[in-house]
PDB file of C-alpha atoms in Angstrom:
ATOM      1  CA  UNK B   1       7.346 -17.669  94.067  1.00 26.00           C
ATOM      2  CA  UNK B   2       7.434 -15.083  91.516  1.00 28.00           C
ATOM      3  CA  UNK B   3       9.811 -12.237  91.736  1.00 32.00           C
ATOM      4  CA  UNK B   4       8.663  -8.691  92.706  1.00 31.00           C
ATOM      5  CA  UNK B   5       9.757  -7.856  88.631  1.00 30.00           C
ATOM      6  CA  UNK B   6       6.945 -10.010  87.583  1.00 35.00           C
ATOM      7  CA  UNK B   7       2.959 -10.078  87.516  1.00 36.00           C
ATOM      8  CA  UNK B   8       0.370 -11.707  85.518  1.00 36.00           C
ATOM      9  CA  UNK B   9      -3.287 -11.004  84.761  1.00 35.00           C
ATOM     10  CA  UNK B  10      -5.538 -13.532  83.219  1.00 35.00           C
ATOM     11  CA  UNK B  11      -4.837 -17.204  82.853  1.00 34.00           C
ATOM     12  CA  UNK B  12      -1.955 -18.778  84.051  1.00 32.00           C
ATOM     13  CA  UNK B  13       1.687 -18.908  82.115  1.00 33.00           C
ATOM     14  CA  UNK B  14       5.066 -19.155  82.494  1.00 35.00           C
ATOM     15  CA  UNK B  15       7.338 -16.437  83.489  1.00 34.00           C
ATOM     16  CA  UNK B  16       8.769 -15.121  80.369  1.00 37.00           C
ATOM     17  CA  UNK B  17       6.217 -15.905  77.800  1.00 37.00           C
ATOM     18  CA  UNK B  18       5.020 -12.711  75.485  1.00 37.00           C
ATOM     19  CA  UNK B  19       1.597 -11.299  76.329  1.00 39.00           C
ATOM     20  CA  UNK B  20      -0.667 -12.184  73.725  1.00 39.00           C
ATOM     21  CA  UNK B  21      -4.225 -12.983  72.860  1.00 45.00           C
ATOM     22  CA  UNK B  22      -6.137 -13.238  75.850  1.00 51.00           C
ATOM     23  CA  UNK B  23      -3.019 -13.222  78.143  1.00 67.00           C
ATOM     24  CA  UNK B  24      -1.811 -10.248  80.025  1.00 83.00           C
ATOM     25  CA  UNK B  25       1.429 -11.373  81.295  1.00 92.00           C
ATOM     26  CA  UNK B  26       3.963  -8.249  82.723  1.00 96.00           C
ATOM     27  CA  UNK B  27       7.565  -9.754  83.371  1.00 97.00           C
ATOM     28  CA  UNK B  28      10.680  -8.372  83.169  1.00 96.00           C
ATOM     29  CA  UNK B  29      12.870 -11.310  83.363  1.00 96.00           C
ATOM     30  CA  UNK B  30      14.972 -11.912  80.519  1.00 97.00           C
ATOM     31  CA  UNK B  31      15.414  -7.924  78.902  1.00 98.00           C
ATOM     32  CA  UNK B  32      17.945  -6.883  77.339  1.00 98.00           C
ATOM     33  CA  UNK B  33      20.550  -5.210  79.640  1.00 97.00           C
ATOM     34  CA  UNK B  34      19.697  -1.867  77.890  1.00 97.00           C
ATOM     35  CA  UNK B  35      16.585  -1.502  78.939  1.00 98.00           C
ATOM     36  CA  UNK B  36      16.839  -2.192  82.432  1.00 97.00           C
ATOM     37  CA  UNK B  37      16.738   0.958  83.457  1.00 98.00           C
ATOM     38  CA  UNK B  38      13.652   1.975  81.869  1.00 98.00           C
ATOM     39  CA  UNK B  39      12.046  -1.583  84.156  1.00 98.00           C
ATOM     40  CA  UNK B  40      13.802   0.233  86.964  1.00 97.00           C
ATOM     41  CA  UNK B  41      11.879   3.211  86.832  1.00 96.00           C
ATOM     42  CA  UNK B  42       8.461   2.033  86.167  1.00 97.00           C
ATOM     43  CA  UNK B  43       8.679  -0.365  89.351  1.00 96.00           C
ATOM     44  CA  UNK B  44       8.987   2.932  91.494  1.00 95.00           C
ATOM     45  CA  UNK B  45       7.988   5.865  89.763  1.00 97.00           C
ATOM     46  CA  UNK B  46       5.182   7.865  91.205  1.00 97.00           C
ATOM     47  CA  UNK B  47       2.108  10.096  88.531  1.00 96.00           C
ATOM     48  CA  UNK B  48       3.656  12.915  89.811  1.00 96.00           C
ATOM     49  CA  UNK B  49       6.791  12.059  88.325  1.00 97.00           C
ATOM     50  CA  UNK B  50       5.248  11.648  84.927  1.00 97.00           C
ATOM     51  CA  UNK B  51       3.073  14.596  84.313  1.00 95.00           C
ATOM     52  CA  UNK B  52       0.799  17.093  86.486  1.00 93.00           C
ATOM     53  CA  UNK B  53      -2.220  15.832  84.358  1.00 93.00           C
ATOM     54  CA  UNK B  54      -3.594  12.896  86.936  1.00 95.00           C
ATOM     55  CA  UNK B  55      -7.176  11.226  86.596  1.00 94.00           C
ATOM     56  CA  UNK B  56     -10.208  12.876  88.877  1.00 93.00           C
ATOM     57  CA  UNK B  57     -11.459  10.709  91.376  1.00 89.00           C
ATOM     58  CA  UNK B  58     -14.267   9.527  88.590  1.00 88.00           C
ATOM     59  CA  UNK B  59     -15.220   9.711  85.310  1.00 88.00           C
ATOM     60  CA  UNK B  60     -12.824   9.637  82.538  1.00 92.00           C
ATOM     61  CA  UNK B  61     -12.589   7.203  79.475  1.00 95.00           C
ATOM     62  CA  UNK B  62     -10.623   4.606  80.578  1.00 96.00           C
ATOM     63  CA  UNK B  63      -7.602   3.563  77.863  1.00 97.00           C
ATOM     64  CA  UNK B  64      -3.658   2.924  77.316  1.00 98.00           C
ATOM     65  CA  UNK B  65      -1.299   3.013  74.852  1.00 98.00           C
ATOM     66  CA  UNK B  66       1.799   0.720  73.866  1.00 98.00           C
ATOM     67  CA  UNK B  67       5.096   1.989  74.582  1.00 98.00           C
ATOM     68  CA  UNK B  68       7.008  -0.105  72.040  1.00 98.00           C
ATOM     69  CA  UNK B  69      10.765  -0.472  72.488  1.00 98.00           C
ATOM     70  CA  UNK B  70      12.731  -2.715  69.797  1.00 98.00           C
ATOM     71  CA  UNK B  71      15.916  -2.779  68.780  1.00 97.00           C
ATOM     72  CA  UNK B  72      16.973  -1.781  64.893  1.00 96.00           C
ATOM     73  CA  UNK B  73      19.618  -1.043  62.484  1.00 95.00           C
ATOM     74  CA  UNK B  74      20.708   2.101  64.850  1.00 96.00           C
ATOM     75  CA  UNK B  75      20.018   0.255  68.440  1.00 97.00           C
ATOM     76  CA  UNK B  76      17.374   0.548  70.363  1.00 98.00           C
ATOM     77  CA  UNK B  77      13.768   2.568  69.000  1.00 98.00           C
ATOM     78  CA  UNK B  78      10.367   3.110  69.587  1.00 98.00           C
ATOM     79  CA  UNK B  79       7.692   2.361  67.677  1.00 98.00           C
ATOM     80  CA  UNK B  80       5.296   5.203  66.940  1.00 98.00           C
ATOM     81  CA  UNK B  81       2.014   5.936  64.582  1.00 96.00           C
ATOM     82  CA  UNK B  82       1.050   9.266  63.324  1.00 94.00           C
ATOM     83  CA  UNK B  83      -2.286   9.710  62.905  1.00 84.00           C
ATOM     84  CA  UNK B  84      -4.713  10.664  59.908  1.00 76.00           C
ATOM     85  CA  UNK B  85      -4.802  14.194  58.921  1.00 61.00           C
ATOM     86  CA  UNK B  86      -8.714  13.746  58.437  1.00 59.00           C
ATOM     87  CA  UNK B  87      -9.179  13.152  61.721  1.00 54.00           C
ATOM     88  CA  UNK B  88     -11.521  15.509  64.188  1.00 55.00           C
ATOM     89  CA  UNK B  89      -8.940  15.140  67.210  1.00 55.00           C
ATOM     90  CA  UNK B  90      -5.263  15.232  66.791  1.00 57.00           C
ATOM     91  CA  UNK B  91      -5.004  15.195  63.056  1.00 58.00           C
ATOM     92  CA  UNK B  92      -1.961  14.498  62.504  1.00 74.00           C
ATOM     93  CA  UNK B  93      -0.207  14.375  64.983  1.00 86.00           C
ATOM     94  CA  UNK B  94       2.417  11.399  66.258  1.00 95.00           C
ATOM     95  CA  UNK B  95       1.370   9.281  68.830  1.00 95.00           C
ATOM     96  CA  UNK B  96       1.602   5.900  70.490  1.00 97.00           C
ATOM     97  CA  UNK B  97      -0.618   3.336  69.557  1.00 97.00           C
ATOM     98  CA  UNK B  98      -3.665   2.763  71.914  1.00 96.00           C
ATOM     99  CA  UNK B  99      -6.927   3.516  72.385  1.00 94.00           C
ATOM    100  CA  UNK B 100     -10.078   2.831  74.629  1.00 96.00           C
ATOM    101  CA  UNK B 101     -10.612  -0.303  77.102  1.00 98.00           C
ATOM    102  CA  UNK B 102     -13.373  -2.498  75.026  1.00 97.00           C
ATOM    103  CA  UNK B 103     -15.383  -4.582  77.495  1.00 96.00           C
ATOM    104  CA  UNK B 104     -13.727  -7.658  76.575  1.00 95.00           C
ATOM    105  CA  UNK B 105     -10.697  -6.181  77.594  1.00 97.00           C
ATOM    106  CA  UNK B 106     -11.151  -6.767  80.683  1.00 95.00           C
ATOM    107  CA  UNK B 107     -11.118  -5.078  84.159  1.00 95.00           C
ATOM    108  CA  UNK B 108      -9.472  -1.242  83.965  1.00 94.00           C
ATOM    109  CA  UNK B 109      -8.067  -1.917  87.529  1.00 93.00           C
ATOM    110  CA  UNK B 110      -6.297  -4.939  86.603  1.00 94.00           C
ATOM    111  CA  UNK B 111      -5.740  -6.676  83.423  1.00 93.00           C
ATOM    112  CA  UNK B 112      -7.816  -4.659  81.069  1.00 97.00           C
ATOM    113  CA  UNK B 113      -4.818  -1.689  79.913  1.00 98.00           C
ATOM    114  CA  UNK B 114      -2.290  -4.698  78.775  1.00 98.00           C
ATOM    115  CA  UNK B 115      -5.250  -6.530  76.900  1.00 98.00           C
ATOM    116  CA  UNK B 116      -6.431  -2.987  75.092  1.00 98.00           C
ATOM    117  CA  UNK B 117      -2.768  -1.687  74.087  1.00 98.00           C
ATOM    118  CA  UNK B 118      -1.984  -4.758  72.899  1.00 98.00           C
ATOM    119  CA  UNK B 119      -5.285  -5.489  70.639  1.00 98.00           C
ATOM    120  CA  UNK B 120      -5.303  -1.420  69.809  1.00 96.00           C
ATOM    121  CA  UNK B 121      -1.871  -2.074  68.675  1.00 97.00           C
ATOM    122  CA  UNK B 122      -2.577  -4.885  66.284  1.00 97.00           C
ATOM    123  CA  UNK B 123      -5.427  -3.096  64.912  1.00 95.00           C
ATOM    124  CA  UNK B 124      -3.477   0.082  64.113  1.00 95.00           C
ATOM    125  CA  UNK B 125      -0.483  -1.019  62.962  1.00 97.00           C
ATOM    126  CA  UNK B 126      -0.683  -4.329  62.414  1.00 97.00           C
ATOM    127  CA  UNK B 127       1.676  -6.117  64.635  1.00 97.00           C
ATOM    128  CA  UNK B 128       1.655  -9.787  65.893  1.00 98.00           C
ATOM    129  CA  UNK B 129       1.262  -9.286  69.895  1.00 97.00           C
ATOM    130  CA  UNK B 130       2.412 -12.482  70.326  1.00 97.00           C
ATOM    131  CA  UNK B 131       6.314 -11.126  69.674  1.00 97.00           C
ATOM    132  CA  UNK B 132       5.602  -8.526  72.772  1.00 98.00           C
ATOM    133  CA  UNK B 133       7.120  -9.325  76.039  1.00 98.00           C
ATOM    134  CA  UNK B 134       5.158  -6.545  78.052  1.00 98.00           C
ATOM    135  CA  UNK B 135       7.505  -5.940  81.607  1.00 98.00           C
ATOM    136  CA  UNK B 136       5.303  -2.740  83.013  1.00 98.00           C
ATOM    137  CA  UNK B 137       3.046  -0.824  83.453  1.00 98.00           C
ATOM    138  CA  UNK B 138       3.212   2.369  84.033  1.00 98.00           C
ATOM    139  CA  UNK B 139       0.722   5.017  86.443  1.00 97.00           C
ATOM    140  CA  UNK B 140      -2.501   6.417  84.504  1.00 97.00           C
ATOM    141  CA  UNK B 141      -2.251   9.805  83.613  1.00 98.00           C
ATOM    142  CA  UNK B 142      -4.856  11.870  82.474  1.00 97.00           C
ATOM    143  CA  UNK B 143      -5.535  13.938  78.656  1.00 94.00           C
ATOM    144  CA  UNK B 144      -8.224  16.835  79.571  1.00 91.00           C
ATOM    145  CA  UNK B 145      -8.661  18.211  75.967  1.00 87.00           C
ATOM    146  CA  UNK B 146     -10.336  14.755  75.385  1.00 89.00           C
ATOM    147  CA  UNK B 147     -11.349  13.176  78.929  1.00 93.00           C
ATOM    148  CA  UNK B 148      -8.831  10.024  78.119  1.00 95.00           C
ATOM    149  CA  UNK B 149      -7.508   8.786  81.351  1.00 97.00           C
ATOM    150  CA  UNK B 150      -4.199   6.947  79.775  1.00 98.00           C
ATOM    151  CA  UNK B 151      -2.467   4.193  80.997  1.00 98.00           C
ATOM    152  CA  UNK B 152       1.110   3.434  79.588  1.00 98.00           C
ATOM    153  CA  UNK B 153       2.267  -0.409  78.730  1.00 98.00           C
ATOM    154  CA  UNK B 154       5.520  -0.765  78.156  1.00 98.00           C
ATOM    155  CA  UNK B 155       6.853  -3.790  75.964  1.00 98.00           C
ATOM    156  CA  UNK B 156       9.790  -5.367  74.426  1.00 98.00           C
ATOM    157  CA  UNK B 157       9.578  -6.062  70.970  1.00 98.00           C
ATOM    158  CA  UNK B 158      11.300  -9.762  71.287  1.00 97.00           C
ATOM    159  CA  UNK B 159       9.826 -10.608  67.667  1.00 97.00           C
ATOM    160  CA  UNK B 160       9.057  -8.042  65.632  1.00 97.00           C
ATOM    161  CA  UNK B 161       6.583  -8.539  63.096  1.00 97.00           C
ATOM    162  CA  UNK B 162       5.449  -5.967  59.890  1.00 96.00           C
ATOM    163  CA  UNK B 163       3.638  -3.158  60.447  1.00 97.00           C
ATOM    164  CA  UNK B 164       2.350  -0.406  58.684  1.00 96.00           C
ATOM    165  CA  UNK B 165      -1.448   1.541  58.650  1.00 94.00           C
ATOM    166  CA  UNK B 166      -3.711  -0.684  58.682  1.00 94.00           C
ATOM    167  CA  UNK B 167      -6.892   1.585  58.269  1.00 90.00           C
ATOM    168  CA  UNK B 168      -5.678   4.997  55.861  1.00 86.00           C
ATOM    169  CA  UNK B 169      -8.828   6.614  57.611  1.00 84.00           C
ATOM    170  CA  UNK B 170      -6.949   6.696  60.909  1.00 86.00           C
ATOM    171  CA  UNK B 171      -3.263   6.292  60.623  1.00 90.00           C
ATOM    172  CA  UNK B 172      -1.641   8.000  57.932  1.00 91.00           C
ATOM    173  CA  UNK B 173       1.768   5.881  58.386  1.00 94.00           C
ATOM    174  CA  UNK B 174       3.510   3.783  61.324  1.00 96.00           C
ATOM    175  CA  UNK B 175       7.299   4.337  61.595  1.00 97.00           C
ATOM    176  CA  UNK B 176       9.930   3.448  64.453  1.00 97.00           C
ATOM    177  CA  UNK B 177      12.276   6.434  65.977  1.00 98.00           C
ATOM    178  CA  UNK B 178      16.201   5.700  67.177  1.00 98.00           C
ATOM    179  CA  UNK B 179      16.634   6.316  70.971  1.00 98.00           C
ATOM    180  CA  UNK B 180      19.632   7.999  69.630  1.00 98.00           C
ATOM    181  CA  UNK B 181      17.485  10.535  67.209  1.00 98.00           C
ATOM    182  CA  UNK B 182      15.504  11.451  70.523  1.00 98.00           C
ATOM    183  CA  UNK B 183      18.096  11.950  73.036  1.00 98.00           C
ATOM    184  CA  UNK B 184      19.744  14.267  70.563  1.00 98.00           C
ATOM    185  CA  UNK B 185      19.964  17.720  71.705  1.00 98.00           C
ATOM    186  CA  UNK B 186      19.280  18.667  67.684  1.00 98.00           C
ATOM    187  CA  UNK B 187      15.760  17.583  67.640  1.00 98.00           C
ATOM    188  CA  UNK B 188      14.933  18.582  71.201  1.00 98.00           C
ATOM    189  CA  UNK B 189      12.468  21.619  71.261  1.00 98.00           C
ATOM    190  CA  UNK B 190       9.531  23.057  73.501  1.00 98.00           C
ATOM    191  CA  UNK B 191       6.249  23.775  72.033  1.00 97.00           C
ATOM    192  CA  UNK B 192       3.959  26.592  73.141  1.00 93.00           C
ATOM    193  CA  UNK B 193      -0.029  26.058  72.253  1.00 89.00           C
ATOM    194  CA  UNK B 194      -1.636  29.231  72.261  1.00 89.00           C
ATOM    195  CA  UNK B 195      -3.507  27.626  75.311  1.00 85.00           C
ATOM    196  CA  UNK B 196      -0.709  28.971  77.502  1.00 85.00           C
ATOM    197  CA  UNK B 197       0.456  24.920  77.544  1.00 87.00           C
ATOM    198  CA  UNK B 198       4.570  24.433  76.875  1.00 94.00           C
ATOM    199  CA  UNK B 199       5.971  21.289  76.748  1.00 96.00           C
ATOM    200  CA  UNK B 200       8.803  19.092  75.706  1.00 98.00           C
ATOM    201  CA  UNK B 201       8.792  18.156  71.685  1.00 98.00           C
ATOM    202  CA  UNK B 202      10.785  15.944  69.138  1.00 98.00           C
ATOM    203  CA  UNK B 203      11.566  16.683  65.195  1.00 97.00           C
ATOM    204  CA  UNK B 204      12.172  13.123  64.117  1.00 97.00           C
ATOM    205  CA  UNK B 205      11.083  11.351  60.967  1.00 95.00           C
ATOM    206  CA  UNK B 206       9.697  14.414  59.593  1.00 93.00           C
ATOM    207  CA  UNK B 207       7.073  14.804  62.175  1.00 94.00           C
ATOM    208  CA  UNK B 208       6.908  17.056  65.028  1.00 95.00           C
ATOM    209  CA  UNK B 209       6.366  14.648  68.286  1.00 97.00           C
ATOM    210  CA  UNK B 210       4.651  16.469  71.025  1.00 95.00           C
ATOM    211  CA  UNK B 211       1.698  16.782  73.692  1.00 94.00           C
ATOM    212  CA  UNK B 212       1.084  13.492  75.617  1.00 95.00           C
ATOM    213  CA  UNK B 213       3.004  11.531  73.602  1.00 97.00           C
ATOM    214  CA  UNK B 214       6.047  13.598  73.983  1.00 97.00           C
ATOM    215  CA  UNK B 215       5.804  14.302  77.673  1.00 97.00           C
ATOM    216  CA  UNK B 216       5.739  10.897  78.281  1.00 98.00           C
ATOM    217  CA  UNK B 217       8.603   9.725  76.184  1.00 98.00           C
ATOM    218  CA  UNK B 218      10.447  13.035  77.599  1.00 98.00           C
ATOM    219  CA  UNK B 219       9.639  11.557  81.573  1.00 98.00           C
ATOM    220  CA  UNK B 220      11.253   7.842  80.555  1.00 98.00           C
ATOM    221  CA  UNK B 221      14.604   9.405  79.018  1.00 98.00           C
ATOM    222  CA  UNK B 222      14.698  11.858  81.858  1.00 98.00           C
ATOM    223  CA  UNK B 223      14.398   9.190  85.030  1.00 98.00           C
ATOM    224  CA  UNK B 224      16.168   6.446  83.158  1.00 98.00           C
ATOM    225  CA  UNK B 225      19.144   8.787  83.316  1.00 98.00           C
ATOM    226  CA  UNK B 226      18.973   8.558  79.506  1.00 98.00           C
ATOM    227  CA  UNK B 227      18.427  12.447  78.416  1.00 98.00           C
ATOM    228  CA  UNK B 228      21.712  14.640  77.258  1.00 98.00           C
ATOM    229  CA  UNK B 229      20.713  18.322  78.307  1.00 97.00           C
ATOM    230  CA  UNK B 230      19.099  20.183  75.770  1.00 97.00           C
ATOM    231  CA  UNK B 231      18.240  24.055  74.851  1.00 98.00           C
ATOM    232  CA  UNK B 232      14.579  24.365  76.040  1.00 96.00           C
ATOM    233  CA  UNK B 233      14.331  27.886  75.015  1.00 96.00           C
ATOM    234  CA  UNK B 234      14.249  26.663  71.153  1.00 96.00           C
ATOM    235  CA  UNK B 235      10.623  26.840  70.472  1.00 95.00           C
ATOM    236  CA  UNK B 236       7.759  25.788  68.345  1.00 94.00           C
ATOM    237  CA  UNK B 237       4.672  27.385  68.328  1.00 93.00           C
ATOM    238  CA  UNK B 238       1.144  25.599  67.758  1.00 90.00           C
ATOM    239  CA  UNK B 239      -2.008  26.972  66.681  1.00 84.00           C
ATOM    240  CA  UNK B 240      -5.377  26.933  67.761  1.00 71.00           C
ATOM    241  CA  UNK B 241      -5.815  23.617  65.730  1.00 69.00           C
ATOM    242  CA  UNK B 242      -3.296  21.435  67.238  1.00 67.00           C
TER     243      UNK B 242
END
């Protein structure tokens, strides 16, 4: 019997095994202790929890991203793209790697999201799924400036592999961030979008982290009881073009 830490989509494999190809395998077994309590959260955390953004009943372009933990010269990091400043939407600006469900991804309500932010991450940056142990997956959450509705995979980077932009026309560079760098107070800030939207923001690697991306990564540190409290009235205004 398989432990309530584990599912698999797809074809059959053994516990443990990387997610790769065609396989959709979500375990947690075998983590590093560190990031047990980010597993620990995603087994019971509720969309609420994560942002106020939630899917409508229909509609929506289904898609998810890869939430990319590995563990580098200064401990554990995330991996993160930031995308081409020629872009329409989001030029720019630092995200996680994903995109939209292809049809041969698979079913949206079941083992499509692991299959698409795994192949959108390969195709982005470059990196051999086969050295990602995905262990969850989190609830889909919803971008209304572009219809997305987003579901977050998170993996464990058991074997990393290079990675950089593979297509210039999209991603402008790929680069990993210390779970140290974000938790600092230092490059904590709010943004405020001349939308009326605030929300939580990083300064790391030269880029200004914010928007989904940021809210997201803000809601893990937060519930894994990893965030060191911070001055939220240090602010960064956007403009209309963000």
């Amino acid at each position: 019997m398989r432990s309530a830490r584990e599912q698999q989509y797809g074809k059959e494999a053994d516990a443990g095994e990387p997610a790769s190809g065609r396989e959709a395998t979500v375990t947690a077994e075998g983590l590093p202790e560190w990031l047990d309590p980010v597993a620990q959260v995603a087994a019971t955390i509720e969309p609420p929890q994560l942002s106020r953004f939630l899917p409508p009943e229909s509609g929506g372009r289904q898609s998810a991203v890869l939430i990319l933990f590995g563990h580098g010269p200064r401990g554990p990091e995330l991996l993160l793209m930031e995308r081409a400043g020629t872009l329409r939407s989001h030029a720019g600006q630092p995200s996680f790697p994903g995109g939209a469900l292809d049809p041969e991804d698979g079913d949206p309500e079941g083992s499509g999201p692991v299959r698409a932010a795994l192949r959108e991450a390969q195709e982005e940056t470059g990196l051999d799924p086969s050295g990602v142990q995905v262990f969850a997956v989190l609830p889909r959450l919803y971008i209304p400036v572009s219809g997305f509705v987003v579901t977050p995979v998170l993996g464990w980077w058991r074997r990393p592999s290079p990675v950089g932009a593979v297509d210039q026309a999209e991603t402008a560079r790929v680069f990993t961030v210390p779970v140290a760098d974000l938790t600092n107070p230092a490059h904590r800030v709010t943004t405020r979008h001349p939308s009326g939207h605030i929300g939580p923001a990083f300064l790391v690697e030269n880029a200004l982290v914010w928007g989904f991306t940021a809210g997201v990564i803000d809601r893990i540190l937060h519930y894994a009881g990893w965030e060191i409290p911070w001055d939220r009235d240090k602010a960064v205004p956007l403009d209309w073009r963000s």
